[in-house]
PDB file of C-alpha atoms in Angstrom:
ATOM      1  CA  UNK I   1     156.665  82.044  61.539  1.00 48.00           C
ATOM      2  CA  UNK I   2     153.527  83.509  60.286  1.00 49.00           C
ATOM      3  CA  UNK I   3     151.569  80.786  62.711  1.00 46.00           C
ATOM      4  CA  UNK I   4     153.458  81.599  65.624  1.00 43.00           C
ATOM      5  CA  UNK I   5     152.978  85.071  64.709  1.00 41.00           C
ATOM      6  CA  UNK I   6     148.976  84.975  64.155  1.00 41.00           C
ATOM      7  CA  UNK I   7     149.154  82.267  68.367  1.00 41.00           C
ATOM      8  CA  UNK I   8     151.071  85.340  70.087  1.00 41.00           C
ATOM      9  CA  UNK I   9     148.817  87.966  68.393  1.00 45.00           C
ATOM     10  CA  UNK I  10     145.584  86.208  69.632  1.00 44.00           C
ATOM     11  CA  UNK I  11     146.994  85.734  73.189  1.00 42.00           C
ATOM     12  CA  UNK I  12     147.889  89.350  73.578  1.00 41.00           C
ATOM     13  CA  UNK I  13     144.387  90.491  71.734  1.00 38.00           C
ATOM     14  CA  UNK I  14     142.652  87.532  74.517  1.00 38.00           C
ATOM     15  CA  UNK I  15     144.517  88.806  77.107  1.00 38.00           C
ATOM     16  CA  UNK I  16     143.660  92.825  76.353  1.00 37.00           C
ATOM     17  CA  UNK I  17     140.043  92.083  76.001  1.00 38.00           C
ATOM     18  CA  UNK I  18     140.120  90.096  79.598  1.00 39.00           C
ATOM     19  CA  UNK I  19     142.384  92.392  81.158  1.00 40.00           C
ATOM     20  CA  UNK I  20     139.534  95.045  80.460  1.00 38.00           C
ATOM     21  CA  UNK I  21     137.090  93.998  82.090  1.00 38.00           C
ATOM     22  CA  UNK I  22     136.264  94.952  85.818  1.00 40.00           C
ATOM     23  CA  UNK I  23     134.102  93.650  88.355  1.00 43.00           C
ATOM     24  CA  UNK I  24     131.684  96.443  89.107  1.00 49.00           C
ATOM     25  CA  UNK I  25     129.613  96.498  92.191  1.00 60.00           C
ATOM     26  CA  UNK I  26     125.523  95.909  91.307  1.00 72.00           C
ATOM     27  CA  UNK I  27     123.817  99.403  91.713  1.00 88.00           C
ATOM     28  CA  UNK I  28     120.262  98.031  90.554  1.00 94.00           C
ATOM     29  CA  UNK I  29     118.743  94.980  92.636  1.00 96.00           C
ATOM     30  CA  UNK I  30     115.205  93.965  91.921  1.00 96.00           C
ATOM     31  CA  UNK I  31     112.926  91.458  93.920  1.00 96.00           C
ATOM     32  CA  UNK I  32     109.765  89.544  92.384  1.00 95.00           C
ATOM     33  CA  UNK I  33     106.554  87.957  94.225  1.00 93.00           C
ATOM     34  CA  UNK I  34     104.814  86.334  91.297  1.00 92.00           C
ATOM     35  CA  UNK I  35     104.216  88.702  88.619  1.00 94.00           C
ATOM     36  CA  UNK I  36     104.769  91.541  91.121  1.00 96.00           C
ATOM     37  CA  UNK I  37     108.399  93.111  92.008  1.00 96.00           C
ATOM     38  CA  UNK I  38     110.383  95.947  93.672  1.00 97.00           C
ATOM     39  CA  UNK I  39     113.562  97.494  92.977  1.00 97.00           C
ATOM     40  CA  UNK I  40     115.908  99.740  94.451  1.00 98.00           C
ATOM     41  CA  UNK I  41     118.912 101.646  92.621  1.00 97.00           C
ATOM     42  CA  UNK I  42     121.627 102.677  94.761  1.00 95.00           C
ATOM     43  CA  UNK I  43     123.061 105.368  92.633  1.00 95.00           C
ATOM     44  CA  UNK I  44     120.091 107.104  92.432  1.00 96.00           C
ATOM     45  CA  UNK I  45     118.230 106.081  95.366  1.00 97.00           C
ATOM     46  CA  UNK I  46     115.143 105.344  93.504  1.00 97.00           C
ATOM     47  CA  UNK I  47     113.055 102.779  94.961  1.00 98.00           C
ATOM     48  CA  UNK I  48     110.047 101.449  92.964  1.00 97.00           C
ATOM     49  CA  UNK I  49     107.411  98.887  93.598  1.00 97.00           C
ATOM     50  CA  UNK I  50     104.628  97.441  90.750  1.00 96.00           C
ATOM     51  CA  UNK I  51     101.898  95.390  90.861  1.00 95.00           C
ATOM     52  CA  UNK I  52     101.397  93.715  87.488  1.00 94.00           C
ATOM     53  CA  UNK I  53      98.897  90.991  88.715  1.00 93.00           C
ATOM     54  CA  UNK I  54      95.079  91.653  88.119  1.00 92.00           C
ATOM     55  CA  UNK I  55      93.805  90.232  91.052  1.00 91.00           C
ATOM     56  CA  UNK I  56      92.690  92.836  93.236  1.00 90.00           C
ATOM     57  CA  UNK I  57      95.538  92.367  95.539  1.00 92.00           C
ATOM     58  CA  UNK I  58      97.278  95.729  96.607  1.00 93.00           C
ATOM     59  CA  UNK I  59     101.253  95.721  96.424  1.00 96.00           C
ATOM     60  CA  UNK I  60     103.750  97.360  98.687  1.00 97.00           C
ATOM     61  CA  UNK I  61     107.719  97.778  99.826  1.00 98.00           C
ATOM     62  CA  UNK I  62     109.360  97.979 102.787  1.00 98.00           C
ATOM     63  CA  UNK I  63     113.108  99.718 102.982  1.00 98.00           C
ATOM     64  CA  UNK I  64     115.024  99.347 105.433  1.00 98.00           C
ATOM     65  CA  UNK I  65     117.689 102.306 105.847  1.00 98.00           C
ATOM     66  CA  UNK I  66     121.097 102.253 107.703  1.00 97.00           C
ATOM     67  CA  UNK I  67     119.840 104.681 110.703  1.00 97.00           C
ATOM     68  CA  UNK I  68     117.312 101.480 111.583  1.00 97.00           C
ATOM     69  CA  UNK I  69     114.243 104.073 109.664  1.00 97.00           C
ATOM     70  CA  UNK I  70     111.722 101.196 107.878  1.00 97.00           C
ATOM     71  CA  UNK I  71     110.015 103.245 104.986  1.00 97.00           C
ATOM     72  CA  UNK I  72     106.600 101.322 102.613  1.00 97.00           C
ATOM     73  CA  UNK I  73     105.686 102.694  99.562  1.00 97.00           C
ATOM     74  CA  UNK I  74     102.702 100.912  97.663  1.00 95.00           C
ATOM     75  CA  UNK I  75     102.153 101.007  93.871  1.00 94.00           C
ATOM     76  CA  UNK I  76      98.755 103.449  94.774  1.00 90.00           C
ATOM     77  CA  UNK I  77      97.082 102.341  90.767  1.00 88.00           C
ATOM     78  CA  UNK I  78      96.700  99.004  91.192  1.00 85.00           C
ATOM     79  CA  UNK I  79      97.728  96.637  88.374  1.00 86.00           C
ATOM     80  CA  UNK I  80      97.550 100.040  86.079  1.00 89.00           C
ATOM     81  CA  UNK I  81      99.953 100.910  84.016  1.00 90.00           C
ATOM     82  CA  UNK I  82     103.156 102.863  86.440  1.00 89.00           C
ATOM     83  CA  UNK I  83     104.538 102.000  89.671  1.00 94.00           C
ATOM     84  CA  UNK I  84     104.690 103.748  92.807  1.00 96.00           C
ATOM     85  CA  UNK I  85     108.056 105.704  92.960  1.00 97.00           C
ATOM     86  CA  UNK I  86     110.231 106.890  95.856  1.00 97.00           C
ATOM     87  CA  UNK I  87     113.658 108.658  96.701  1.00 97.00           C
ATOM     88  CA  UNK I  88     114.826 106.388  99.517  1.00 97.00           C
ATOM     89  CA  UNK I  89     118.744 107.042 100.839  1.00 97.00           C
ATOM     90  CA  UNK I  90     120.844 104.501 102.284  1.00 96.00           C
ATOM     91  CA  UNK I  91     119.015 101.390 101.789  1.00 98.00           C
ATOM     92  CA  UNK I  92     120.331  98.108 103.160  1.00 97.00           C
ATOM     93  CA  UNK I  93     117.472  95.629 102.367  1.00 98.00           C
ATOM     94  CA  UNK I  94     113.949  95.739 100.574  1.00 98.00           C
ATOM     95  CA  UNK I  95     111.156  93.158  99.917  1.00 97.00           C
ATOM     96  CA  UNK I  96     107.738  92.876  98.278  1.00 97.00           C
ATOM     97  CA  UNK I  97     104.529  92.093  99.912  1.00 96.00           C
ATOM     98  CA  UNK I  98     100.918  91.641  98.321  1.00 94.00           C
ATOM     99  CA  UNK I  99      98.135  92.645 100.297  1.00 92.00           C
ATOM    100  CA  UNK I 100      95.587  89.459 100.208  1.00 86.00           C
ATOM    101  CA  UNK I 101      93.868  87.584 102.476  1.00 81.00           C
ATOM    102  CA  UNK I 102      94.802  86.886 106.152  1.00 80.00           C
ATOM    103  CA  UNK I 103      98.807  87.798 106.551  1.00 86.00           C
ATOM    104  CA  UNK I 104     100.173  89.537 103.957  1.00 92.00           C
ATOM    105  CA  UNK I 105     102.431  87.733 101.661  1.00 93.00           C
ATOM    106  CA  UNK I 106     106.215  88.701 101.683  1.00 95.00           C
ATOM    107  CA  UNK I 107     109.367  87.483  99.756  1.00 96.00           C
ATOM    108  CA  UNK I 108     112.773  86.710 101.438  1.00 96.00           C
ATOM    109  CA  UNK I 109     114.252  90.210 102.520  1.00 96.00           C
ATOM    110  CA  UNK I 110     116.923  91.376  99.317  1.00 96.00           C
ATOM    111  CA  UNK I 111     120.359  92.605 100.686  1.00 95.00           C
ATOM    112  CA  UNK I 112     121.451  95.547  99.461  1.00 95.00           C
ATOM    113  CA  UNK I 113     125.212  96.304  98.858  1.00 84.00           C
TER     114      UNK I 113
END
């Protein structure tokens, strides 16, 4: 009695803690070239890009908004400690490019959901 007891007790404690949990949408993506990345938060519109590689490279964004409105913000300090910083609304994609020799280097375009 006391087993059966202890089997339906951990099913119904098993099935409270699964029950619980709900899938939440992301609201933070982030997107890295190397050492280098981007990110974009949804709720608060904050978009972000850093360039963490010493190499003399400059590092930008590109955000693409809903109304078709392409926006670039570049981390301004170099490989210095911050990040350039931007409110951006209604983004729908984002990627990273470094500034080097010949074309610029570019990740894959992040969706944004």
């Amino acid at each position: 009695m006391i087993r059966k007891m202890m089997l339906v007790g951990g099913a119904m404690i098993s099935a409270l803690v699964l029950g619980t949990s709900t899938a939440e949408a992301a609201t933070g993506y982030t997107i890295w070239q190397e050492k280098d990345y981007a990110q974009y938060d949804t709720v608060r519109d904050a978009a972000a890009v850093c360039d963490e590689e010493q190499d003399g490279n400059g590092v930008y964004a590109e955000y693409n908004q809903k109304n078709g409105t392409k926006l670039t913000i570049g981390d301004s300090n170099g490989s210095k400690v911050g990040c350039g910083n931007a409110t951006i609304p209604d983004v729908t994609s984002f990627r990273i490019c470094e500034d080097d020799a010949g074309d610029d280097s570019c990740s894959l375009w992040r969706i944004v959901r």
